[in-house]
XYZ file of C-alpha atoms in Angstrom:
251
model
C -15.810 20.997 -29.617
C -15.782 24.776 -30.066
C -12.433 26.435 -30.806
C -10.954 27.877 -27.603
C -10.515 31.574 -27.554
C -7.084 33.187 -27.028
C -6.863 33.860 -23.241
C -4.193 36.442 -23.745
C -6.572 38.600 -25.804
C -9.360 38.109 -23.346
C -7.075 39.159 -20.535
C -6.006 42.253 -22.465
C -9.695 43.091 -23.076
C -10.455 42.853 -19.338
C -7.435 44.946 -18.440
C -8.373 47.705 -20.969
C -11.824 47.907 -19.308
C -10.418 47.945 -15.741
C -7.707 50.573 -16.528
C -10.150 52.721 -18.665
C -7.873 53.059 -21.785
C -5.609 51.209 -24.063
C -2.721 53.347 -23.063
C -3.090 52.619 -19.368
C -3.481 48.851 -19.967
C -0.359 48.942 -22.203
C 1.662 50.687 -19.559
C 0.447 48.234 -16.900
C 1.823 45.358 -18.868
C 4.786 47.053 -20.482
C 3.395 46.641 -24.004
C 2.999 48.984 -26.923
C -0.418 50.707 -27.003
C -0.847 49.847 -30.700
C -0.393 46.128 -29.903
C -3.042 46.129 -27.132
C -5.479 47.979 -29.501
C -4.832 45.521 -32.321
C -5.408 42.492 -29.910
C -8.804 43.694 -28.807
C -9.828 44.651 -32.306
C -8.879 41.095 -33.600
C -10.882 39.664 -30.649
C -13.953 41.604 -31.843
C -13.468 40.385 -35.365
C -13.308 36.695 -34.307
C -16.271 37.044 -32.026
C -18.201 38.946 -34.633
C -19.394 41.634 -32.291
C -18.283 45.082 -31.168
C -17.146 45.099 -27.554
C -15.976 48.656 -27.149
C -17.159 52.092 -28.301
C -14.041 54.137 -28.921
C -14.074 57.988 -28.740
C -11.310 60.454 -28.412
C -12.251 60.990 -24.740
C -13.146 57.597 -23.375
C -13.996 54.033 -23.927
C -17.408 52.479 -23.191
C -18.672 48.973 -23.282
C -21.343 47.719 -25.625
C -24.074 45.317 -24.304
C -21.975 42.499 -25.671
C -18.951 43.954 -24.212
C -20.486 44.221 -20.747
C -21.543 40.578 -20.836
C -18.098 39.402 -21.984
C -16.418 41.560 -19.330
C -18.400 40.058 -16.536
C -17.758 36.549 -17.834
C -14.013 37.119 -18.277
C -13.547 38.994 -15.074
C -15.237 36.230 -12.954
C -13.258 33.574 -14.828
C -9.876 35.172 -14.261
C -10.738 36.059 -10.546
C -11.669 32.458 -10.027
C -8.410 31.345 -11.656
C -6.388 33.687 -9.488
C -8.113 32.372 -6.412
C -7.477 28.794 -7.343
C -3.806 29.445 -8.037
C -3.535 31.237 -4.700
C -4.743 28.108 -2.884
C -1.831 26.166 -4.350
C 0.491 28.272 -2.095
C -1.012 26.594 0.850
C 0.164 23.194 -0.383
C 3.591 24.642 -1.179
C 4.096 26.240 2.191
C 2.278 23.591 4.324
C 3.328 19.963 3.972
C 0.315 17.669 3.501
C -0.475 14.155 2.294
C 0.245 10.697 3.644
C 3.578 9.523 4.982
C 4.137 5.759 5.421
C 6.881 4.541 7.860
C 7.956 0.917 8.420
C 9.516 0.072 11.781
C 9.696 -2.517 14.526
C 7.136 -2.272 17.308
C 9.922 -1.327 19.788
C 11.081 1.482 17.519
C 7.559 2.814 17.183
C 6.944 2.668 20.958
C 10.342 4.172 22.009
C 11.327 6.393 19.243
C 8.329 7.497 17.121
C 5.282 7.580 19.497
C 6.920 10.063 21.964
C 7.363 12.547 19.031
C 3.894 12.351 17.647
C 2.310 15.179 19.705
C 4.935 17.580 18.535
C 4.596 16.237 14.990
C 0.861 16.770 15.043
C 1.242 20.398 16.010
C 3.899 21.160 13.384
C 2.337 19.137 10.539
C -1.438 18.992 11.096
C -2.187 18.137 7.465
C 0.003 15.098 7.216
C -1.622 11.667 7.693
C 0.996 9.328 9.254
C 0.856 5.526 8.762
C 3.166 3.583 11.113
C 3.458 -0.040 10.003
C 4.960 -2.465 12.509
C 6.961 -5.266 10.950
C 10.010 -7.164 11.966
C 11.299 -7.946 8.533
C 13.577 -5.592 6.520
C 11.124 -4.703 3.813
C 12.130 -3.110 0.545
C 10.995 0.387 1.504
C 10.739 1.617 -2.154
C 9.133 -1.531 -3.545
C 6.437 -1.638 -0.811
C 5.707 2.067 -1.106
C 7.024 3.268 2.204
C 8.443 6.765 2.580
C 10.854 5.792 5.303
C 11.853 2.998 7.621
C 13.417 2.877 11.050
C 16.383 0.384 11.310
C 18.894 -0.556 13.973
C 22.458 0.496 13.166
C 23.973 2.524 10.262
C 23.419 -0.007 7.450
C 20.780 0.882 4.890
C 19.764 -0.444 1.483
C 21.032 0.771 -1.723
C 19.855 4.159 -2.832
C 18.652 5.045 0.668
C 19.885 7.784 3.022
C 20.404 7.120 6.786
C 19.617 9.737 9.363
C 20.139 9.266 13.148
C 16.823 9.792 15.012
C 17.742 8.656 18.449
C 20.706 8.096 20.745
C 22.502 4.705 20.809
C 20.234 2.039 22.286
C 21.626 0.245 25.342
C 21.241 -3.557 24.955
C 21.585 -6.122 27.727
C 21.606 -9.867 28.030
C 18.961 -11.039 30.467
C 17.860 -14.341 32.084
C 16.091 -15.615 35.166
C 18.027 -16.391 38.387
C 17.097 -20.035 37.876
C 18.851 -19.904 34.465
C 22.028 -18.593 35.962
C 21.963 -21.061 38.839
C 21.702 -23.852 36.275
C 24.136 -22.739 33.647
C 26.356 -20.250 35.539
C 26.971 -16.725 34.835
C 28.818 -16.051 31.501
C 32.002 -14.126 32.070
C 32.973 -13.794 28.305
C 31.072 -13.852 25.094
C 32.529 -17.313 24.364
C 30.742 -18.656 27.438
C 27.410 -18.079 25.765
C 27.800 -21.189 23.529
C 26.808 -23.404 26.550
C 23.671 -21.290 27.264
C 20.325 -21.734 25.583
C 19.711 -18.312 23.895
C 16.590 -16.732 22.441
C 17.139 -15.379 19.030
C 15.700 -12.277 17.337
C 14.848 -13.442 13.803
C 13.856 -11.121 10.950
C 11.160 -12.020 8.396
C 13.723 -13.120 5.891
C 15.174 -15.724 8.309
C 18.234 -13.630 9.388
C 19.259 -13.852 12.971
C 20.201 -10.570 14.675
C 23.796 -10.730 15.993
C 24.415 -9.767 19.573
C 26.941 -6.927 19.784
C 29.095 -7.501 22.875
C 32.226 -5.958 24.338
C 35.241 -7.801 25.882
C 38.241 -5.839 27.154
C 37.223 -2.893 24.940
C 36.812 -5.051 21.769
C 33.554 -5.519 19.935
C 32.535 -9.083 19.581
C 29.290 -10.455 17.886
C 27.522 -13.552 18.941
C 24.813 -15.046 16.634
C 22.664 -17.163 18.911
C 21.599 -20.612 17.856
C 18.875 -22.128 20.006
C 15.412 -23.589 20.245
C 13.599 -20.284 20.344
C 13.402 -17.367 17.825
C 11.027 -14.473 17.891
C 10.414 -11.389 15.703
C 9.770 -9.055 18.478
C 11.794 -7.754 21.302
C 8.845 -7.840 23.792
C 8.309 -11.465 23.105
C 11.994 -12.134 23.559
C 11.971 -10.535 26.952
C 8.847 -12.439 28.004
C 10.416 -15.708 26.900
C 13.496 -14.940 29.031
C 11.287 -14.312 32.054
C 9.704 -17.662 31.453
C 13.112 -19.267 31.794
C 13.474 -20.291 28.187
C 16.989 -18.862 27.908
C 19.087 -15.656 27.621
C 17.687 -12.803 25.537
C 19.484 -9.780 24.110
C 17.025 -6.951 24.403
C 16.857 -3.142 24.853
C 17.766 -2.247 28.401
C 14.343 -0.845 29.355
C 12.803 -4.237 28.471
C 15.337 -6.204 30.443
C 14.789 -4.088 33.607
C 10.991 -4.711 33.868
């Protein structure tokens, strides 16, 4: 492989030609005129050709100098152009963003925002992966995840992206005629309940209120689903009570 020429000396040579003199080039760069002259002279010695004809009045290019100038000028112009395009990537976000979320979170929180997102970030490719399990966001190469509540994994940062979600306990009229209407969270123990189960086997606890106090109920029953839509459908089929987002329970 041929030895790579000193780009600094090539740039100085190009600037001397553009500015028309060693003095003007030196002033442009804030260098000593003698240093610029020496750099071009050493470039000629390394290449083994004369590039400039020096007189007391002006500089002129030799044939070899003209060829080198055209080559160097086009090369540095291309480099400047290529570097300028990097500003686009710096000023305009681009690339792929992978987000893990439940189907309900995608439907109710993320999808309504996508039209605005598209206008604001046209160069970002968004991947929305629907899963019920609490995946390791970093290990599975996600950039973010949507979760219920404030708890997040170690090393992660939580940012609220929606108002509090209203949850309701729903069942069919037939269910309530058979089992009665629960007056307190404790009454739920005699009701068949439909559980929301994450991929790791964890049962989502129902968050209830009694006389201003927060009470949790972790349902134990015959049915467990990993999707709120399926829970709501199962409740409509009379399989038990389900704890679902309010808009699903009102359908």
